[in-house]
Tab-separated table of C-alpha atoms and ligand atoms in Angstrom:
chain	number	residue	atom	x	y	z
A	448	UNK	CA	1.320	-3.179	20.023
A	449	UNK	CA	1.083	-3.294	23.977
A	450	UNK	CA	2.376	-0.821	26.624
A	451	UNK	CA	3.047	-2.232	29.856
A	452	UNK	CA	4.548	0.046	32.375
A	453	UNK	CA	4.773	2.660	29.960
A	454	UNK	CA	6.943	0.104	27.725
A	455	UNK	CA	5.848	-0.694	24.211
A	456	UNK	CA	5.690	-4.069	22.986
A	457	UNK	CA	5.246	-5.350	19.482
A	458	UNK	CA	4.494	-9.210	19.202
A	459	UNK	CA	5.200	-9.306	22.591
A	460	UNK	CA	8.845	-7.734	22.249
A	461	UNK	CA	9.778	-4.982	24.077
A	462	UNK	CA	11.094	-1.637	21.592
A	463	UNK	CA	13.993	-1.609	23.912
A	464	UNK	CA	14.951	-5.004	23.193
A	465	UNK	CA	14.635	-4.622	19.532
A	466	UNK	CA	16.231	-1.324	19.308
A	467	UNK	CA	19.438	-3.451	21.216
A	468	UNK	CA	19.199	-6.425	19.048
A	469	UNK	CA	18.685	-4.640	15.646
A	470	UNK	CA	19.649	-1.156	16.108
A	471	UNK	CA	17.394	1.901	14.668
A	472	UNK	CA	16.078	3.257	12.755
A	473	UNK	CA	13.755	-0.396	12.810
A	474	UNK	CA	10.732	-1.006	10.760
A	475	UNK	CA	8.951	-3.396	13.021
A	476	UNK	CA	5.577	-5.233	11.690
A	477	UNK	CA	3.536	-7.510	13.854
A	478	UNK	CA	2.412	-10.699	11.991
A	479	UNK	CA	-0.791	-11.447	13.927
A	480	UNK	CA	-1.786	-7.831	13.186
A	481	UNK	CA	-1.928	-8.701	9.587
A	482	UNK	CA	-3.471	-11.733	9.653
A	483	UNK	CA	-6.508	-10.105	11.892
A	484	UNK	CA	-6.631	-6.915	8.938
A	485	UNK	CA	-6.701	-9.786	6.336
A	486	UNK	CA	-9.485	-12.464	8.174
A	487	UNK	CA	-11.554	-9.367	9.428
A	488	UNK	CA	-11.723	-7.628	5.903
A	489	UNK	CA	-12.159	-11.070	3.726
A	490	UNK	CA	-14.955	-12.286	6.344
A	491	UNK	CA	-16.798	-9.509	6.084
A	492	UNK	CA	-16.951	-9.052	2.115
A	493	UNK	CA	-17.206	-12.571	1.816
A	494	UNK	CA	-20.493	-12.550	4.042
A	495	UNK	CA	-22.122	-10.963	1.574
A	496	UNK	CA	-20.911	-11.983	-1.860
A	497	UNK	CA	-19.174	-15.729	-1.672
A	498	UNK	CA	-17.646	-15.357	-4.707
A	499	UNK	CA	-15.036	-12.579	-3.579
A	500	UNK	CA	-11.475	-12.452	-3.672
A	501	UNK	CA	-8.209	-10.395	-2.180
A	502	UNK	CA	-5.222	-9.410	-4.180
A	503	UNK	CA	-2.450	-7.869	-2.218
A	504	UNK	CA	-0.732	-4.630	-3.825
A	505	UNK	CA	2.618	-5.915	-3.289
A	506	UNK	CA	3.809	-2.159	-3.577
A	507	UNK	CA	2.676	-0.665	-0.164
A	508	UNK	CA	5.079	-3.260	1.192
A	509	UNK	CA	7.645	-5.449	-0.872
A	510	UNK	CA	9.040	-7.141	1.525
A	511	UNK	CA	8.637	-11.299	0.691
A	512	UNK	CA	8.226	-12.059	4.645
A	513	UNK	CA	5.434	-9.798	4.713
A	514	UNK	CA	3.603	-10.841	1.001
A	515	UNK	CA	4.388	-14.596	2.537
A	516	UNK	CA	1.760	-14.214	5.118
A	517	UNK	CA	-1.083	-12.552	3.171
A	518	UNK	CA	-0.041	-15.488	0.623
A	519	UNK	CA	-0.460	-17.648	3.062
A	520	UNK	CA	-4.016	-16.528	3.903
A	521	UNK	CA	-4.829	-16.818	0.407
A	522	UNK	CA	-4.555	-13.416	-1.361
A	523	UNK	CA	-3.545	-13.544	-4.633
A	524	UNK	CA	-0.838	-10.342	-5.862
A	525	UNK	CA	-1.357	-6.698	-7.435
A	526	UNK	CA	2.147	-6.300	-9.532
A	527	UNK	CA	2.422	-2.627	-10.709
A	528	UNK	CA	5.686	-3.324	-12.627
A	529	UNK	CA	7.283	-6.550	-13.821
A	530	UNK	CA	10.019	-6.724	-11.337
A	531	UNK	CA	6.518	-6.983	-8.419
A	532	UNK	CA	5.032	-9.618	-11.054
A	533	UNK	CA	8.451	-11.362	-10.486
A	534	UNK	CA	8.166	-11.045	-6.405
A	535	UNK	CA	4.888	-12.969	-6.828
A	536	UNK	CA	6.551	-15.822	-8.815
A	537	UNK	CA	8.972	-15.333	-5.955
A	538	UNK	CA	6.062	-16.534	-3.528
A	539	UNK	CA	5.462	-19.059	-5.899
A	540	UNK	CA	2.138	-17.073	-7.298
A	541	UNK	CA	1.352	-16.560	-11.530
A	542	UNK	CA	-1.079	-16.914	-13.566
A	543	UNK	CA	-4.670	-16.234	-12.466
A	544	UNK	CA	-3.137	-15.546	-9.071
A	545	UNK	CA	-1.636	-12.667	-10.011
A	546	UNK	CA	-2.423	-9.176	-12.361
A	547	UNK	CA	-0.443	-6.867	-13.861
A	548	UNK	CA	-1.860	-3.144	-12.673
A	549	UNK	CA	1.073	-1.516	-14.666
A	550	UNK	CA	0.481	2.410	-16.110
A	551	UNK	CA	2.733	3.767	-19.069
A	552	UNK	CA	4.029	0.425	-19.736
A	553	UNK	CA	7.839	0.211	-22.278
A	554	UNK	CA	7.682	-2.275	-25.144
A	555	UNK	CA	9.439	-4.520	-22.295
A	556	UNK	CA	7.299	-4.109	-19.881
A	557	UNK	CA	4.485	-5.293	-22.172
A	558	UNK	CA	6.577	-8.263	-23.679
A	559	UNK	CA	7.687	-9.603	-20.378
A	560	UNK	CA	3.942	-8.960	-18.417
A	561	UNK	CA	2.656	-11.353	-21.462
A	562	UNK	CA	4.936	-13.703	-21.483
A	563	UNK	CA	4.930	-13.723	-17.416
A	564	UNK	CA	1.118	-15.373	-17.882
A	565	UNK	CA	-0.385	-13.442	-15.120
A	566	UNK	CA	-3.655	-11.521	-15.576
A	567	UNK	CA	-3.069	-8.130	-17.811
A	568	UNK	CA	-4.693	-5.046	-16.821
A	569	UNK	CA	-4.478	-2.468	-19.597
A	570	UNK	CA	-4.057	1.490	-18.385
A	571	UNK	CA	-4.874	2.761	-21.683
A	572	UNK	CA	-7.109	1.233	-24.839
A	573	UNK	CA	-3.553	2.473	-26.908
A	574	UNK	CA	-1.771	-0.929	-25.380
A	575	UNK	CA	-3.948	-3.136	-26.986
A	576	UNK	CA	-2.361	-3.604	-30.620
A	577	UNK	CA	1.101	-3.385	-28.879
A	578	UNK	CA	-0.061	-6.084	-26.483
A	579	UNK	CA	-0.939	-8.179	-29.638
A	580	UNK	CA	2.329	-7.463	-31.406
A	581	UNK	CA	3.481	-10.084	-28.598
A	582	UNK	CA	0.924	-12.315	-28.148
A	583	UNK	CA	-2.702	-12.724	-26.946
A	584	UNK	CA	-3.288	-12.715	-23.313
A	585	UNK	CA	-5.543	-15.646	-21.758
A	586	UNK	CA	-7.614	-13.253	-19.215
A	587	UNK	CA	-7.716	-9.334	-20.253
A	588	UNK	CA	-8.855	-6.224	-17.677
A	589	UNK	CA	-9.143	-2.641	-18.801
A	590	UNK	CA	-8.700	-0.454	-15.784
A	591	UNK	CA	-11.327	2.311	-16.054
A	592	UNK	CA	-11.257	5.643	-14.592
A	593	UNK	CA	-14.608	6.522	-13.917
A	594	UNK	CA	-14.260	10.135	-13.578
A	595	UNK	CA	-14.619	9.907	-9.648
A	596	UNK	CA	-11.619	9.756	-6.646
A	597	UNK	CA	-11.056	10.054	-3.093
A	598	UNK	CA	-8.690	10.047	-0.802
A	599	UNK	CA	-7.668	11.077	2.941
A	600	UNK	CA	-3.665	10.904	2.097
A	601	UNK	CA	-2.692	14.330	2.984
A	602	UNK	CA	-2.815	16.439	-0.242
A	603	UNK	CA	-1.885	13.177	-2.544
A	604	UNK	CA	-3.818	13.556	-5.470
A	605	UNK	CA	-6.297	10.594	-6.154
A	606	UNK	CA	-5.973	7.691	-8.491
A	607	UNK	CA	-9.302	8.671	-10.887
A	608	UNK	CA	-11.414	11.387	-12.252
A	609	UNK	CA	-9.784	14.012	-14.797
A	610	UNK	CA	-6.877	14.704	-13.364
A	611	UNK	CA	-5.559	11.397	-12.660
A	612	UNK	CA	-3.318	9.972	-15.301
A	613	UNK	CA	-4.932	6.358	-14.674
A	614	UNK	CA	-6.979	4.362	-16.742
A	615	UNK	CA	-9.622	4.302	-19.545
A	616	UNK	CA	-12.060	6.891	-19.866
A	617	UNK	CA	-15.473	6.068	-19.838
A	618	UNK	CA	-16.164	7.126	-23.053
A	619	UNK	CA	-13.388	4.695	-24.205
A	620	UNK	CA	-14.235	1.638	-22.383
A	621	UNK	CA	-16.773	-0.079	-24.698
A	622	UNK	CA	-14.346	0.453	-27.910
A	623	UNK	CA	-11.312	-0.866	-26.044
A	624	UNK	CA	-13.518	-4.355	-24.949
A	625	UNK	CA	-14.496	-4.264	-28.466
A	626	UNK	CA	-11.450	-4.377	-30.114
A	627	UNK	CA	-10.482	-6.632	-27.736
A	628	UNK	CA	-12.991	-9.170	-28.714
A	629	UNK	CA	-12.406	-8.616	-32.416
A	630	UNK	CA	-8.466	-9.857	-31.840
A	631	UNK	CA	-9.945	-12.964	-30.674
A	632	UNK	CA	-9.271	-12.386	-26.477
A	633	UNK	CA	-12.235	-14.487	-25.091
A	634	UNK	CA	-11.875	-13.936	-20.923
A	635	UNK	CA	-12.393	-10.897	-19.644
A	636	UNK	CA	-12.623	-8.872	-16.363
A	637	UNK	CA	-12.656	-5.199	-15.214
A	638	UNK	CA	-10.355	-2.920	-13.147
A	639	UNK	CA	-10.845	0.665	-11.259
A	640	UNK	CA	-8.485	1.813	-8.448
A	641	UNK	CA	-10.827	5.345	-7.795
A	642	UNK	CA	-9.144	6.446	-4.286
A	643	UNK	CA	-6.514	5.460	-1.318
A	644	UNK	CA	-7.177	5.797	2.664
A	645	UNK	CA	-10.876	5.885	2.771
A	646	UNK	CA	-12.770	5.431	5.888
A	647	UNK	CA	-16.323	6.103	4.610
A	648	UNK	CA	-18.329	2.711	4.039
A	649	UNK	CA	-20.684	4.874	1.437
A	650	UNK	CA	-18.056	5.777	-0.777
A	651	UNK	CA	-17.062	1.762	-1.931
A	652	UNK	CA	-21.103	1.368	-2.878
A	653	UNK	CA	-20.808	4.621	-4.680
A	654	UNK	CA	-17.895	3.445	-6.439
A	655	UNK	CA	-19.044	0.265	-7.459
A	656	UNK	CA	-21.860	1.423	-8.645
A	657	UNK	CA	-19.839	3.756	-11.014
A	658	UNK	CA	-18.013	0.933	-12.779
A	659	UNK	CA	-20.621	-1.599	-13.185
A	660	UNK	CA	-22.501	0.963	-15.087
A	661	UNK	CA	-20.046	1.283	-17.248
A	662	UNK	CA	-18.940	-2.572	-17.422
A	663	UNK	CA	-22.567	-3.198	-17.488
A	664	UNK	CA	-23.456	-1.673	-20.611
A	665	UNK	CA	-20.370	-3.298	-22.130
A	666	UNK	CA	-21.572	-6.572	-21.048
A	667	UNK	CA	-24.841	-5.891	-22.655
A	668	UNK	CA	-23.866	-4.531	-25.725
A	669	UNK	CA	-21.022	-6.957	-26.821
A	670	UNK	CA	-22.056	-10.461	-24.819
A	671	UNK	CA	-19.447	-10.220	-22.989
A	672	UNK	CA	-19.285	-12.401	-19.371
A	673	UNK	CA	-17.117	-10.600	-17.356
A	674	UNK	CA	-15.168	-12.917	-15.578
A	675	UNK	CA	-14.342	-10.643	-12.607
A	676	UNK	CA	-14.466	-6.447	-11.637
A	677	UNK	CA	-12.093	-5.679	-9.826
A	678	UNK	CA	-12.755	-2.644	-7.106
A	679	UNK	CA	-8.826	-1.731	-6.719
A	680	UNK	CA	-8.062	-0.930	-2.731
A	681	UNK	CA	-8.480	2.459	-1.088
A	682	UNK	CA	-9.842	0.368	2.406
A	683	UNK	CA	-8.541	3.112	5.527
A	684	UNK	CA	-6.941	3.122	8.304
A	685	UNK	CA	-7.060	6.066	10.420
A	686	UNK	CA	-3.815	7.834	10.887
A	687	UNK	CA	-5.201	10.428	13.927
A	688	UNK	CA	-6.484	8.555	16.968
A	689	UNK	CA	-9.227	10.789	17.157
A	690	UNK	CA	-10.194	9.660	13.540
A	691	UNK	CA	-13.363	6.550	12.824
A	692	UNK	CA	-12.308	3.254	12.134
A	693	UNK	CA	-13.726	1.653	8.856
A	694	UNK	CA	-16.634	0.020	9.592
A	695	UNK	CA	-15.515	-2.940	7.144
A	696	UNK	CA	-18.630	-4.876	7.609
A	697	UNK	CA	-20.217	-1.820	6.416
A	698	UNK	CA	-18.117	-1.227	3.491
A	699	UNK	CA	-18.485	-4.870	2.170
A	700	UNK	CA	-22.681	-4.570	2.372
A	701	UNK	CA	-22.798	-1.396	0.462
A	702	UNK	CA	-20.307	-3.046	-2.565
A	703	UNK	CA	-22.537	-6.418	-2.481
A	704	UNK	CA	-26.001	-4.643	-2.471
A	705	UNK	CA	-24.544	-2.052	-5.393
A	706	UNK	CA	-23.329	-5.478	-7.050
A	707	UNK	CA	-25.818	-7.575	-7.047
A	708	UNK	CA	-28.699	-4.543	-8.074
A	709	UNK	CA	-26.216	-4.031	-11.013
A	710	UNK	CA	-25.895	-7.698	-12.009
A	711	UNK	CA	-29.570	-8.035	-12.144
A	712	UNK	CA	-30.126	-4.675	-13.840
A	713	UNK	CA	-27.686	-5.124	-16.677
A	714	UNK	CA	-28.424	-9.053	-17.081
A	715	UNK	CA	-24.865	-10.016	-15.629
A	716	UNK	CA	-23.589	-13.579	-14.890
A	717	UNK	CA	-22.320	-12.624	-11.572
A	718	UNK	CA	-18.821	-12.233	-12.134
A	719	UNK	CA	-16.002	-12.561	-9.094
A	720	UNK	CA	-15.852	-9.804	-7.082
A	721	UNK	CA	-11.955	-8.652	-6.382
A	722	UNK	CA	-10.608	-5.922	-4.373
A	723	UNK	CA	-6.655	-4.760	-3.719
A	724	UNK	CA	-6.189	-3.166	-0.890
A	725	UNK	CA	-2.827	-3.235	0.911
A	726	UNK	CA	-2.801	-0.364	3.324
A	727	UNK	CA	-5.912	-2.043	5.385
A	728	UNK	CA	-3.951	-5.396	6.064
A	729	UNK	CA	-0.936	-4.265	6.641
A	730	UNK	CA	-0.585	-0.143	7.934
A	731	UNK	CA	-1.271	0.036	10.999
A	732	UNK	CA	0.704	-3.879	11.842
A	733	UNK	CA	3.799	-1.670	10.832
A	734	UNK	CA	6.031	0.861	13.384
A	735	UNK	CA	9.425	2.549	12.992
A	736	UNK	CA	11.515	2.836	16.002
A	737	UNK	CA	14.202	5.856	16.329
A	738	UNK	CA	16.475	6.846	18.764
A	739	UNK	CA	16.631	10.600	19.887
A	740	UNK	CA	20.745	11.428	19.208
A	741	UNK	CA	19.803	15.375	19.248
A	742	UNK	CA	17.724	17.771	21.216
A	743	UNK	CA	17.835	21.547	19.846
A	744	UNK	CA	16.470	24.619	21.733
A	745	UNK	CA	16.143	27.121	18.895
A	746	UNK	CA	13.269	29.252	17.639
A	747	UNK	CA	11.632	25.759	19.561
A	748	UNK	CA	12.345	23.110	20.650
A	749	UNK	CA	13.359	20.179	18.040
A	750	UNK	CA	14.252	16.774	18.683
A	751	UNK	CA	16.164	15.004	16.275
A	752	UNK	CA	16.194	11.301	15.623
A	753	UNK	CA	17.221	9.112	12.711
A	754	UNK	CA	13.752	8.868	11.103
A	755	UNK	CA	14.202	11.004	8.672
A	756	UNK	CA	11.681	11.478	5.426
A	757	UNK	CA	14.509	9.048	3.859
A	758	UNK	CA	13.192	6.947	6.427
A	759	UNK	CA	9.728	7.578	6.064
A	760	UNK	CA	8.802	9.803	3.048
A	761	UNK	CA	5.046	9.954	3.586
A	762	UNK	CA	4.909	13.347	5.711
A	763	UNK	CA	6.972	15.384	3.655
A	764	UNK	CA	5.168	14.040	0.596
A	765	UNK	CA	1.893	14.325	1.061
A	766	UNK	CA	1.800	16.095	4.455
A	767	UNK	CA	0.435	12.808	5.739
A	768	UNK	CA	0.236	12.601	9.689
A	769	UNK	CA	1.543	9.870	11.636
A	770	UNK	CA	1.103	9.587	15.583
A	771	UNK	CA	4.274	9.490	17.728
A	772	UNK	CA	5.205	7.874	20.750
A	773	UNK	CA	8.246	8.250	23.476
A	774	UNK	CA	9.029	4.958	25.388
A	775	UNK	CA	8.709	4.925	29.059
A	776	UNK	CA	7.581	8.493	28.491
A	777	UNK	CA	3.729	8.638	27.626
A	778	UNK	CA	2.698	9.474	31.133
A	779	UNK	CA	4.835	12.356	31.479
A	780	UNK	CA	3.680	16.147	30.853
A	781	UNK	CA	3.541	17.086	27.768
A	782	UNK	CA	4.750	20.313	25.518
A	783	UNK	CA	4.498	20.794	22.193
A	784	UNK	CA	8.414	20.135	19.990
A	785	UNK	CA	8.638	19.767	16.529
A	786	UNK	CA	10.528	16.560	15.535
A	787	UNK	CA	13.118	15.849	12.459
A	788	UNK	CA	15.593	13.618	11.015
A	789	UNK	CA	19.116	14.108	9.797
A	790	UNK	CA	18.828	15.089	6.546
A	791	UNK	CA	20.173	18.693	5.437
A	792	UNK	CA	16.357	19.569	3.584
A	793	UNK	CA	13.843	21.054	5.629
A	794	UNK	CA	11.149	18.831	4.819
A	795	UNK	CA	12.747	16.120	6.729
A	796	UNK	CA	11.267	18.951	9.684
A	797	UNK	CA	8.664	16.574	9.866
A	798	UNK	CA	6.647	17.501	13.052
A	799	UNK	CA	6.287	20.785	13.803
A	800	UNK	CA	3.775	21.839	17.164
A	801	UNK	CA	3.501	17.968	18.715
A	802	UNK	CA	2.745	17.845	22.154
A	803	UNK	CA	5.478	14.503	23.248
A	804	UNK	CA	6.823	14.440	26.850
A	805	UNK	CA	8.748	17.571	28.356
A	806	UNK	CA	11.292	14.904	29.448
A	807	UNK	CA	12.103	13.506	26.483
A	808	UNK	CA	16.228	13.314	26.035
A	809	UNK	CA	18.858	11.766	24.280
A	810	UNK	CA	18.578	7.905	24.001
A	811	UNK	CA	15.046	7.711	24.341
A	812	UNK	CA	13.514	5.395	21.210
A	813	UNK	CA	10.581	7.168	18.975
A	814	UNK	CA	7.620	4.843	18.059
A	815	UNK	CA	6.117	5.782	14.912
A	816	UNK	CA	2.704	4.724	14.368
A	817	UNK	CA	0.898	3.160	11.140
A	818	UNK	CA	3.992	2.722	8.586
A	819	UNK	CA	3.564	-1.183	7.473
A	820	UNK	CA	2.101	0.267	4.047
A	821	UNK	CA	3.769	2.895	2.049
A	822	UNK	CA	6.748	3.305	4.631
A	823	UNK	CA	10.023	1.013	4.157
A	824	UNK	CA	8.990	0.653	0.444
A	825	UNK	CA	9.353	4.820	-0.229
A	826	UNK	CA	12.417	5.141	1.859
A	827	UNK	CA	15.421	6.025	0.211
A	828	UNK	CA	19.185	6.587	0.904
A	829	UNK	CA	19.485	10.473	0.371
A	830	UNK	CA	22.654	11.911	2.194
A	831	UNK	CA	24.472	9.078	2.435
A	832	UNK	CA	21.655	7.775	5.146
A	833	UNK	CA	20.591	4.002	4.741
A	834	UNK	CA	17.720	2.218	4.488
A	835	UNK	CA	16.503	0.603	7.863
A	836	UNK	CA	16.304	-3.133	8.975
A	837	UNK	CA	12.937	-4.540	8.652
A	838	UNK	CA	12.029	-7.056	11.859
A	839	UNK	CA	8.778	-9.657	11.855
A	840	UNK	CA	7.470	-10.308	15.627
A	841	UNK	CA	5.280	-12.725	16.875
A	842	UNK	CA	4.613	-14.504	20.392
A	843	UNK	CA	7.769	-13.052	21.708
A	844	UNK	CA	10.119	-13.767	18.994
A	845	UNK	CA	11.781	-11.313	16.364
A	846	UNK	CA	12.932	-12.093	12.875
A	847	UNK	CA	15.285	-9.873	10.917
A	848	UNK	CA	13.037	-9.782	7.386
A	849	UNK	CA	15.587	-7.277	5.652
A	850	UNK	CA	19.359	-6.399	6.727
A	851	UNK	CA	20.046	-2.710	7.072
A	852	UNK	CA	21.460	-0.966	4.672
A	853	UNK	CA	25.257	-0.520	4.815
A	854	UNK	CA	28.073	1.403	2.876
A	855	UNK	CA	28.828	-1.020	0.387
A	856	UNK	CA	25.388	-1.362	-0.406
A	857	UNK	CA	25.192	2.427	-1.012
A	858	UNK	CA	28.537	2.256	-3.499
A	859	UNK	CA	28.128	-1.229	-5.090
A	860	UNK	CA	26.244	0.013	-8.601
A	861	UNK	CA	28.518	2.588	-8.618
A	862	UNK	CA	31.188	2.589	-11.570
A	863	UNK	CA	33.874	5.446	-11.796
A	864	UNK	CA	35.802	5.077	-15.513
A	865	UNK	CA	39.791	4.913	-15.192
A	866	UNK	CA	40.685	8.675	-16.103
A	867	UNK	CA	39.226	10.034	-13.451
A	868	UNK	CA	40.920	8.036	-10.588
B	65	LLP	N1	-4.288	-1.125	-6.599
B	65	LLP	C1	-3.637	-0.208	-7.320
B	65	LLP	C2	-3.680	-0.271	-8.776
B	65	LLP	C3	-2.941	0.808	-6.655
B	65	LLP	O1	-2.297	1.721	-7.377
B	65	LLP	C4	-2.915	0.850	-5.238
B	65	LLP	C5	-2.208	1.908	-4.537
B	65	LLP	C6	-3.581	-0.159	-4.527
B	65	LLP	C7	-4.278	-1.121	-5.239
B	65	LLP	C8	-3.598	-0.237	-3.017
B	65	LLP	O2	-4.220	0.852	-2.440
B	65	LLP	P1	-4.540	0.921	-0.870
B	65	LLP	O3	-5.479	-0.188	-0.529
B	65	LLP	O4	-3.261	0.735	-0.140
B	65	LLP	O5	-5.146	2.253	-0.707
B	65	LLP	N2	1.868	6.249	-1.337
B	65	LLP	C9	0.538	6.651	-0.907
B	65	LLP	C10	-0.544	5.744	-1.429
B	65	LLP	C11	-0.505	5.559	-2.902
B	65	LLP	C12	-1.466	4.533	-3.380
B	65	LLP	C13	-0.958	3.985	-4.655
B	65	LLP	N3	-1.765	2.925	-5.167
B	65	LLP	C14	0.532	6.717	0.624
B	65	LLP	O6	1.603	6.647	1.211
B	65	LLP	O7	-0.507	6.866	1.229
């Protein structure tokens, strides 16, 4: 993003332009942003342990353009359900390429994950013999919780340690390669996906220290060669400009050191090293244009535009923050408003106290910061409002990655029986 003149510019597009072209609301994400995320992140773990790999979790942002381009640069996919193992097929990725991260899996999910060939990642040691009842998968992962989370996502509750509802417990880890091993699986590798949003380099040695204990015994005590451990994502991106960037470089010598000690302490062939992160290649190459259509002077001052949480979910959620822009009106002086959408719940209330231009009025567009990850793939059409158009921009040219939503989208699955026309 640029801003010339007090104009912002994504890919070298002006918001204005967009807006005109596409309308709003507009989920905007800048290719050559991603790329950077992607190269900076994989050069930097790479550096220090060759052997290292990305898979993207397709579910921070579904769209194919987008997956296409961290494809491109060689990531392999994170499917949480079958439907995201079927995107990666989509980009023309399965087997090896891919893994199955699903939690609370149906007899269909389990049939269809095995029979899709990808890597499975078992939530629970419970899946196994219903795993078997279908087949025997080539390459098996157990994802482990190893009592220990983080994360800087408002209050969203993190992805391990007791209160999480994912993975294996420690105490249940060397059992569940066990059995494995008895039914005759002969690859293996290991999962954990401990915490979301963190900016701390410390905290990715801590946690990999945390599951190659536990792999590490299990390696020991039943000769197993893991084939890969798998660190899950949880890279940051900071969401308040007054917040500290990840120091990536940092991040990546922490894991390798942690790695490496552990190899050598348990007796390890070094297995690969994976990690799949999504919000650190593609949040902050992401941005949601609105349009102000309403400006209330209540108990305060509220300006309405159509990003509403249906639009972007994440700060009535989680109470997640996300910095805000005016076009053309950055310079201006300032005054605290709250800011909403259109939706009759007042969580969509979004902003409340945000110091944005005293100037601001009706037609101005509303740049939202850091919504690549998490954003379009949460929205929903609640009160008959529609999912936005999604845009790719590079080197001064748009692409329209996903139409917007329209009416007969929102009826189409609908079926009313005879009598009650
Ligand atoms: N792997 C697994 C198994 C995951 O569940 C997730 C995200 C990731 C990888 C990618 O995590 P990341 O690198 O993006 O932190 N909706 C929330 C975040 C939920 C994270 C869910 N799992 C938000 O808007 O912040």
């Amino acid at each position: 993003m640029e801003i010339h003149d007090d104009q912002f510019f994504f890919g070298g597009v002006s918001a204005v332009e967009l807006a005109k072209t596409y309308g709003t609301p507009l989920y905007v994400y800048e290719e050559e942003r991603i790329r950077e995320n992607f190269r900076r992140a994989l050069k930097a773990f790479q550096k220090y342990y060759a052997d290292f790999r990305f898979f993207y979790a397709i579910k921070a942002n579904n769209n194919l353009a987008i997956a296409n381009i961290l494809r491109q640069e060689g990531a392999g996919i994170d499917a949480a359900s079958v439907n995201e193992i079927l995107l990666a097929k989509q980009l023309g990725l399965g087997g090896e390429d891919v893994m199955f991260s699903g939690n609370f899996l149906s007899d269909d999910d389990i049939r269809q994950g095995l029979e899709s060939g990808v890597i499975f990642n078992l939530d629970d040691p419970s899946l196994l013999p219903r795993v078997l009842r279908y087949g025997k998968p080539e390459l098996l992962a157990f994802r482990v919780n190893p009592g220990y989370g983080e994360c800087e996502v408002g209050s969203f509750v993190c992805n391990a340690g007791p209160d999480a509802k994912f993975g294996v417990h420690p105490d249940q880890v060397l059992d569940a390669y066990r059995a494995a091993k008895a039914a005759g699986i002969k690859r293996f590798g290991a999962h954990m996906m401990p915490g979301s949003s963190i900016r701390n380099p410390e905290y990715f040695g801590f946690i990999t220290g945390l599951i190659m204990d536990i792999i590490g015994k299990v390696s020991r005590e039943l000769s197993i060669d893991f084939e890969f451990i798998d660190l899950g994502g949880g890279l940051g991106i900071p969401y308040r400009h007054e917040d500290a960037v990840l120091d990536i470089d940092a991040a990546a010598a922490k894991v390798a050191k942690v790695f490496k000690e552990k190899i050598a302490e348990y007796g390890m062939k070094p297995p690969r090293l994976m990690m799949e992160p999504a919000r650190y290649f593609v949040g902050d190459a992401g941005y949601i244009i609105g349009t102000v259509h309403t400006i209330k002077d209540s108990y305060k001052r509220i300006i309405g535009t159509d990003i509403g949480m249906n639009v972007l979910a994440r700060p009535a959620l989680y109470g997640a923050y996300h910095h805000i822009y005016v076009n053309g009106r950055e310079r201006d002086h300032r005054k605290p408003v709250g800011l909403c959408g259109q939706l009759c719940e007042n969580t969509d209330f979004w902003v409340h106290d945000r110091p944005l231009s005293e100037n601001t009025t009706l037609g101005d567009l509303v740049i939202v910061e850091n919504a690549g990850a998490y954003g379009f793939g949460m929205s929903y059409q609640y009160n008959g409002r529609l999912r936005p158009a999604e845009v790719l921009v590079k080197d001064g040219k748009s692409w329209l990655i996903r139409d917007r939503e329209t009416y007969d989208d929102m009826v189409r699955h609908v079926h009313v029986p005879d009598h009650l026309k």
